[in-house]
Amino acid sequence: MIYLTRRATFSASHYYWNEHWTAEKNVEVFGRCARRNGHGHNYTLEVTVAGEPDPVTGFVVDLKWLKDVIEREVMAAYDHRHLNLEAPEFAMANPTTENIAIAAWKRLHPAIEAAGSGACLSRVRVYETPEIFAEFRGEA
Amino acid sequence: MIYLTRRATFSASHYYWNEHWTAEKNVEVFGRCARRNGHGHNYTLEVTVAGEPDPVTGFVVDLKWLKDVIEREVMAAYDHRHLNLEAPEFAMANPTTENIAIAAWKRLHPAIEAAGSGACLSRVRVYETPEIFAEFRGEA
Amino acid sequence: MIYLTRRATFSASHYYWNEHWTAEKNVEVFGRCARRNGHGHNYTLEVTVAGEPDPVTGFVVDLKWLKDVIEREVMAAYDHRHLNLEAPEFAMANPTTENIAIAAWKRLHPAIEAAGSGACLSRVRVYETPEIFAEFRGEA
Amino acid sequence: MIYLTRRATFSASHYYWNEHWTAEKNVEVFGRCARRNGHGHNYTLEVTVAGEPDPVTGFVVDLKWLKDVIEREVMAAYDHRHLNLEAPEFAMANPTTENIAIAAWKRLHPAIEAAGSGACLSRVRVYETPEIFAEFRGEA
Amino acid sequence: MIYLTRRATFSASHYYWNEHWTAEKNVEVFGRCARRNGHGHNYTLEVTVAGEPDPVTGFVVDLKWLKDVIEREVMAAYDHRHLNLEAPEFAMANPTTENIAIAAWKRLHPAIEAAGSGACLSRVRVYETPEIFAEFRGEA
Amino acid sequence: MIYLTRRATFSASHYYWNEHWTAEKNVEVFGRCARRNGHGHNYTLEVTVAGEPDPVTGFVVDLKWLKDVIEREVMAAYDHRHLNLEAPEFAMANPTTENIAIAAWKRLHPAIEAAGSGACLSRVRVYETPEIFAEFRGEA
């Protein structure tokens, strides 16, 4: 069993806000992240698949294929976008690093399963900055 | 003569747009950066001052003082902000990496000169991503 | 289940020495690390908590709170300090990367448990240099 | 239980090719990697051992010893070498990141077991570039 | 005057050899780099242009255009190639970091001049590893 | 003219103190850096030489030779040492990043000049952390 990881980066805006709270409460909880014009990050996404290397190619999966999947399923929806305003999964939920990791998993998992390559999605890690990152492994 | 540099980071949103152009022309020139909701980056700012180390302290400038200057003059205006909407210097000019480097110089230069420490601002470098950076040295 | 990580850095001195050995034996085993004046590193600490994102905030824990916990429990005791001379846990045990990882866990664990947030400490990783790091997961 | 990791780097050439395929098929599957002159990378190898810190030294293993093991078992065979042409394990199998991780494990495992230190090899990770890495944990 | 830099990476093989020397002399001078199968690196290329930001766009040059120039003039010739065997400028001269920096300048300079953008090539820097880099500024 | 740079790292302890000041004044000026047990850093040293590549080798200088010079002139004196207590140039002057850059220049310059290679020392840069660095170019 090999764990093969590919990194990709995307630049996006976001803010944190709860519509059921007053503005004061939002600022108290979310601080500078509550500013409604948004701010942004260079996010780094790490996608890890697990499987056996094919004895002929030596590949767990073709990394060009994996790059295309990431591009189509995540980058097209998040890169150079305002996550709150343009990604439907964040219309009602804050695009925290934690929630982005789960959402990226949900976007990637069906495409990787559908490929029938024998490799499965093992881990998604999202860095908001080099100091903050969240990881989802598909565990309930 | 020693060149002493301090790095700081800020997270901000921006977009590129020219009000005198059609939407089509904006997209043609600015591509994904023309999306009006904005997107964002973890910017890195490098501020370099030049001077002689003080024989008593060994400091060109006190780095805590320099950090405070950067915080007050640049971070307070740019960090966790939408540059087009919240920084007045970008109301009419695109917040490109080039223009941010010039604007940060203009914000820092008076404060560093006013300190009368004998050290002068030598260089401002701004990284938009690890792959793209702009540098201004105060040259006409 | 999401694993959320925050990084922090501290600058500290240390040396390796065993009082029950001769100086020769100490040098033989510990090499340059046995020099008693000490030497130092920019350590990087990664603290990982595991839990469910809160449905309202999208947070596993509030990262500002986690930063404060790290500051109070670890940074105040280790940053800009000589670990052998100033941190009581290293009065009798060498401040190796391994032991620092365990000690940081012991400092952080009660504070994170006491918060009652539902998130638990999952992993502590300490980098002595970019080439050397140790990880403790609370396993016996 | 502590997981202690040491990084090392090596510079090597490789290409991907299957002797049983036509040149066209090789290019179709392997793209630019099929060019027979080879191309190269600065690989980063991370070797993780797991064990208890020795109560006297504070070491899971002596990092100088681990560095020597990595040097003797992996670096001598891979660094400044053409993997396809000079490492026997890649005479018949492509030196993909996945296969290099498995091969490095097979080279390191006997030497670490033979040391009888009580620490065992836990993980080998190989970065081909900062964007691509493979990890092997000895799992069937 | 602003200095705007774009980074790109390429993976290539090379070796050092002087046809007029004996094999012994080549090994004595070039060490492991004299192995004729070659070895490789992930090179990082930094291309810096200098000019005034356009008052309308805020660009010194369009970074998409600069990326295309780098791709066409350097990447196509060096990436996933064996520099000694496939790049004509290294048929007779060793592809040292120094010589690659000069060669990349010679490849980029005419294309940047021909664009007539008012910006000029200011600096080319090539990293062979994070520890070794060479810079050429067009100085005789 | 090519500028060729080699990086090296060293781990050292230091503190800042002025014997002619009271303890209160030292703490007021130097803050946490005034703690007399010292603290430490992983310093990165960048040494840049300038010259013409030799037409036969393609080298400005032999990087193995440069590494040996750095090892002998700087690393032996600073690595795994307490700078205040063990490096004579810091017996009376604080080992600030600025002063370390000047001191490293003074250590390296005679050895590089004496080599008669035609290359000269162009720049010394010292990183105390990734956020703070000082550069000396031999300018009065």
PDB file of N, CA and C in Angstrom, chain C residues 10-14 32-33 35 37-43 76 79-82 85-86 127-130, chain F residues 10-14 32-33 35 37-43 76 79-82 85-86 127-130:
ATOM      1  N   PHE C  10       9.671  28.804  18.105  1.00  0.00           N
ATOM      2  CA  PHE C  10      10.377  29.389  19.261  1.00  0.00           C
ATOM      3  C   PHE C  10      11.874  29.189  19.072  1.00  0.00           C
ATOM      4  N   SER C  11      12.627  30.117  19.646  1.00  0.00           N
ATOM      5  CA  SER C  11      14.080  30.101  19.549  1.00  0.00           C
ATOM      6  C   SER C  11      14.635  29.793  20.921  1.00  0.00           C
ATOM      7  N   ALA C  12      15.417  28.726  21.012  1.00  0.00           N
ATOM      8  CA  ALA C  12      15.878  28.288  22.325  1.00  0.00           C
ATOM      9  C   ALA C  12      17.266  27.678  22.229  1.00  0.00           C
ATOM     10  N   SER C  13      17.940  27.647  23.381  1.00  0.00           N
ATOM     11  CA  SER C  13      19.256  27.010  23.490  1.00  0.00           C
ATOM     12  C   SER C  13      19.121  25.658  24.178  1.00  0.00           C
ATOM     13  N   HIS C  14      20.064  24.797  23.918  1.00  0.00           N
ATOM     14  CA  HIS C  14      20.118  23.527  24.657  1.00  0.00           C
ATOM     15  C   HIS C  14      21.500  22.901  24.509  1.00  0.00           C
ATOM     16  N   ARG C  32      29.214  17.388  19.221  1.00  0.00           N
ATOM     17  CA  ARG C  32      29.193  18.846  19.388  1.00  0.00           C
ATOM     18  C   ARG C  32      28.051  19.289  20.300  1.00  0.00           C
ATOM     19  N   CYS C  33      27.029  18.455  20.462  1.00  0.00           N
ATOM     20  CA  CYS C  33      25.899  18.839  21.316  1.00  0.00           C
ATOM     21  C   CYS C  33      26.273  18.824  22.794  1.00  0.00           C
ATOM     22  N   ARG C  35      28.803  20.437  24.083  1.00  0.00           N
ATOM     23  CA  ARG C  35      29.447  21.692  24.516  1.00  0.00           C
ATOM     24  C   ARG C  35      28.530  22.409  25.501  1.00  0.00           C
ATOM     25  N   ASN C  37      28.315  25.416  26.840  1.00  0.00           N
ATOM     26  CA  ASN C  37      27.743  26.754  26.673  1.00  0.00           C
ATOM     27  C   ASN C  37      26.383  26.699  25.965  1.00  0.00           C
ATOM     28  N   GLY C  38      26.132  25.592  25.314  1.00  0.00           N
ATOM     29  CA  GLY C  38      24.870  25.448  24.589  1.00  0.00           C
ATOM     30  C   GLY C  38      24.952  26.025  23.193  1.00  0.00           C
ATOM     31  N   HIS C  39      23.999  25.607  22.374  1.00  0.00           N
ATOM     32  CA  HIS C  39      23.803  26.159  21.029  1.00  0.00           C
ATOM     33  C   HIS C  39      22.287  26.215  20.853  1.00  0.00           C
ATOM     34  N   GLY C  40      21.806  26.702  19.722  1.00  0.00           N
ATOM     35  CA  GLY C  40      20.363  26.894  19.664  1.00  0.00           C
ATOM     36  C   GLY C  40      19.732  26.604  18.320  1.00  0.00           C
ATOM     37  N   HIS C  41      18.436  26.667  18.316  1.00  0.00           N
ATOM     38  CA  HIS C  41      17.654  26.374  17.125  1.00  0.00           C
ATOM     39  C   HIS C  41      16.418  27.273  17.049  1.00  0.00           C
ATOM     40  N   ASN C  42      15.916  27.455  15.836  1.00  0.00           N
ATOM     41  CA  ASN C  42      14.564  27.950  15.622  1.00  0.00           C
ATOM     42  C   ASN C  42      13.659  26.725  15.544  1.00  0.00           C
ATOM     43  N   TYR C  43      13.039  26.367  16.627  1.00  0.00           N
ATOM     44  CA  TYR C  43      12.148  25.215  16.643  1.00  0.00           C
ATOM     45  C   TYR C  43      10.797  25.570  16.036  1.00  0.00           C
ATOM     46  N   ALA C  76       5.765  30.630  26.460  1.00  0.00           N
ATOM     47  CA  ALA C  76       6.245  31.369  27.639  1.00  0.00           C
ATOM     48  C   ALA C  76       7.358  30.619  28.347  1.00  0.00           C
ATOM     49  N   ASP C  79      10.367  29.861  24.649  1.00  0.00           N
ATOM     50  CA  ASP C  79      10.869  30.822  23.650  1.00  0.00           C
ATOM     51  C   ASP C  79      11.879  31.786  24.268  1.00  0.00           C
ATOM     52  N   HIS C  80      12.993  31.966  23.578  1.00  0.00           N
ATOM     53  CA  HIS C  80      14.077  32.828  24.065  1.00  0.00           C
ATOM     54  C   HIS C  80      14.568  32.373  25.447  1.00  0.00           C
ATOM     55  N   ARG C  81      14.630  31.043  25.605  1.00  0.00           N
ATOM     56  CA  ARG C  81      15.083  30.449  26.863  1.00  0.00           C
ATOM     57  C   ARG C  81      16.173  29.410  26.575  1.00  0.00           C
ATOM     58  N   HIS C  82      16.912  29.076  27.634  1.00  0.00           N
ATOM     59  CA  HIS C  82      17.855  27.957  27.593  1.00  0.00           C
ATOM     60  C   HIS C  82      17.115  26.775  28.208  1.00  0.00           C
ATOM     61  N   LEU C  85      18.438  24.961  31.372  1.00  0.00           N
ATOM     62  CA  LEU C  85      18.576  25.781  32.579  1.00  0.00           C
ATOM     63  C   LEU C  85      17.266  26.389  33.045  1.00  0.00           C
ATOM     64  N   GLU C  86      16.280  26.515  32.144  1.00  0.00           N
ATOM     65  CA  GLU C  86      15.089  27.271  32.507  1.00  0.00           C
ATOM     66  C   GLU C  86      13.784  26.475  32.460  1.00  0.00           C
ATOM     67  N   TYR C 127       9.920  20.360  15.094  1.00  0.00           N
ATOM     68  CA  TYR C 127      11.064  20.391  14.178  1.00  0.00           C
ATOM     69  C   TYR C 127      12.219  21.106  14.873  1.00  0.00           C
ATOM     70  N   GLU C 128      13.373  20.445  14.970  1.00  0.00           N
ATOM     71  CA  GLU C 128      14.572  21.102  15.500  1.00  0.00           C
ATOM     72  C   GLU C 128      15.250  21.890  14.387  1.00  0.00           C
ATOM     73  N   THR C 129      15.261  21.292  13.213  1.00  0.00           N
ATOM     74  CA  THR C 129      15.691  21.936  11.979  1.00  0.00           C
ATOM     75  C   THR C 129      14.722  21.439  10.916  1.00  0.00           C
ATOM     76  N   PRO C 130      14.781  21.990   9.708  1.00  0.00           N
ATOM     77  CA  PRO C 130      13.894  21.416   8.676  1.00  0.00           C
ATOM     78  C   PRO C 130      14.209  19.947   8.389  1.00  0.00           C
TER      79      PRO C 130
ATOM     80  N   PHE F  10      24.022  27.085  10.337  1.00  0.00           N
ATOM     81  CA  PHE F  10      24.670  26.767  11.613  1.00  0.00           C
ATOM     82  C   PHE F  10      23.693  27.063  12.744  1.00  0.00           C
ATOM     83  N   SER F  11      23.854  26.319  13.828  1.00  0.00           N
ATOM     84  CA  SER F  11      22.987  26.442  14.996  1.00  0.00           C
ATOM     85  C   SER F  11      23.827  27.010  16.125  1.00  0.00           C
ATOM     86  N   ALA F  12      23.401  28.142  16.664  1.00  0.00           N
ATOM     87  CA  ALA F  12      24.226  28.824  17.660  1.00  0.00           C
ATOM     88  C   ALA F  12      23.335  29.518  18.686  1.00  0.00           C
ATOM     89  N   SER F  13      23.945  29.812  19.822  1.00  0.00           N
ATOM     90  CA  SER F  13      23.286  30.570  20.887  1.00  0.00           C
ATOM     91  C   SER F  13      23.819  31.996  20.915  1.00  0.00           C
ATOM     92  N   HIS F  14      23.023  32.890  21.444  1.00  0.00           N
ATOM     93  CA  HIS F  14      23.506  34.256  21.661  1.00  0.00           C
ATOM     94  C   HIS F  14      22.581  34.970  22.653  1.00  0.00           C
ATOM     95  N   ARG F  32      13.541  40.225  25.548  1.00  0.00           N
ATOM     96  CA  ARG F  32      13.819  38.817  25.821  1.00  0.00           C
ATOM     97  C   ARG F  32      15.241  38.415  25.418  1.00  0.00           C
ATOM     98  N   CYS F  33      15.830  39.184  24.494  1.00  0.00           N
ATOM     99  CA  CYS F  33      17.182  38.839  24.042  1.00  0.00           C
ATOM    100  C   CYS F  33      18.225  39.117  25.114  1.00  0.00           C
ATOM    101  N   ARG F  35      18.126  37.962  28.172  1.00  0.00           N
ATOM    102  CA  ARG F  35      18.258  36.866  29.124  1.00  0.00           C
ATOM    103  C   ARG F  35      19.646  36.238  28.988  1.00  0.00           C
ATOM    104  N   ASN F  37      21.142  33.483  29.967  1.00  0.00           N
ATOM    105  CA  ASN F  37      21.417  32.088  29.609  1.00  0.00           C
ATOM    106  C   ASN F  37      21.529  31.913  28.104  1.00  0.00           C
ATOM    107  N   GLY F  38      21.017  32.885  27.370  1.00  0.00           N
ATOM    108  CA  GLY F  38      21.063  32.804  25.917  1.00  0.00           C
ATOM    109  C   GLY F  38      19.907  32.011  25.349  1.00  0.00           C
ATOM    110  N   HIS F  39      19.685  32.215  24.069  1.00  0.00           N
ATOM    111  CA  HIS F  39      18.714  31.423  23.305  1.00  0.00           C
ATOM    112  C   HIS F  39      19.376  31.201  21.955  1.00  0.00           C
ATOM    113  N   GLY F  40      18.706  30.508  21.037  1.00  0.00           N
ATOM    114  CA  GLY F  40      19.445  30.160  19.830  1.00  0.00           C
ATOM    115  C   GLY F  40      18.636  30.177  18.562  1.00  0.00           C
ATOM    116  N   HIS F  41      19.330  29.999  17.472  1.00  0.00           N
ATOM    117  CA  HIS F  41      18.715  30.037  16.143  1.00  0.00           C
ATOM    118  C   HIS F  41      19.391  29.023  15.220  1.00  0.00           C
ATOM    119  N   ASN F  42      18.652  28.610  14.196  1.00  0.00           N
ATOM    120  CA  ASN F  42      19.244  27.962  13.030  1.00  0.00           C
ATOM    121  C   ASN F  42      19.551  29.081  12.034  1.00  0.00           C
ATOM    122  N   TYR F  43      20.760  29.550  12.025  1.00  0.00           N
ATOM    123  CA  TYR F  43      21.150  30.604  11.095  1.00  0.00           C
ATOM    124  C   TYR F  43      21.393  30.027   9.700  1.00  0.00           C
ATOM    125  N   ALA F  76      33.294  26.305  11.640  1.00  0.00           N
ATOM    126  CA  ALA F  76      34.102  25.805  12.762  1.00  0.00           C
ATOM    127  C   ALA F  76      34.032  26.754  13.950  1.00  0.00           C
ATOM    128  N   ASP F  79      29.243  27.163  14.457  1.00  0.00           N
ATOM    129  CA  ASP F  79      28.226  26.109  14.527  1.00  0.00           C
ATOM    130  C   ASP F  79      28.294  25.329  15.839  1.00  0.00           C
ATOM    131  N   HIS F  80      27.131  25.155  16.464  1.00  0.00           N
ATOM    132  CA  HIS F  80      27.048  24.475  17.755  1.00  0.00           C
ATOM    133  C   HIS F  80      27.901  25.195  18.797  1.00  0.00           C
ATOM    134  N   ARG F  81      27.908  26.530  18.735  1.00  0.00           N
ATOM    135  CA  ARG F  81      28.673  27.360  19.671  1.00  0.00           C
ATOM    136  C   ARG F  81      27.751  28.419  20.285  1.00  0.00           C
ATOM    137  N   HIS F  82      28.217  28.987  21.386  1.00  0.00           N
ATOM    138  CA  HIS F  82      27.573  30.163  21.979  1.00  0.00           C
ATOM    139  C   HIS F  82      28.375  31.359  21.475  1.00  0.00           C
ATOM    140  N   LEU F  85      30.167  33.753  23.934  1.00  0.00           N
ATOM    141  CA  LEU F  85      31.187  33.169  24.804  1.00  0.00           C
ATOM    142  C   LEU F  85      32.333  32.521  24.044  1.00  0.00           C
ATOM    143  N   GLU F  86      32.106  32.180  22.763  1.00  0.00           N
ATOM    144  CA  GLU F  86      33.121  31.384  22.077  1.00  0.00           C
ATOM    145  C   GLU F  86      33.716  32.032  20.831  1.00  0.00           C
ATOM    146  N   TYR F 127      20.579  34.925   7.638  1.00  0.00           N
ATOM    147  CA  TYR F 127      19.204  34.834   8.139  1.00  0.00           C
ATOM    148  C   TYR F 127      19.240  34.347   9.574  1.00  0.00           C
ATOM    149  N   GLU F 128      18.656  35.134  10.501  1.00  0.00           N
ATOM    150  CA  GLU F 128      18.525  34.685  11.894  1.00  0.00           C
ATOM    151  C   GLU F 128      17.297  33.790  12.017  1.00  0.00           C
ATOM    152  N   THR F 129      16.244  34.181  11.317  1.00  0.00           N
ATOM    153  CA  THR F 129      15.034  33.387  11.154  1.00  0.00           C
ATOM    154  C   THR F 129      14.613  33.622   9.701  1.00  0.00           C
ATOM    155  N   PRO F 130      13.605  32.902   9.219  1.00  0.00           N
ATOM    156  CA  PRO F 130      13.147  33.218   7.856  1.00  0.00           C
ATOM    157  C   PRO F 130      12.618  34.654   7.742  1.00  0.00           C
TER     158      PRO F 130
END
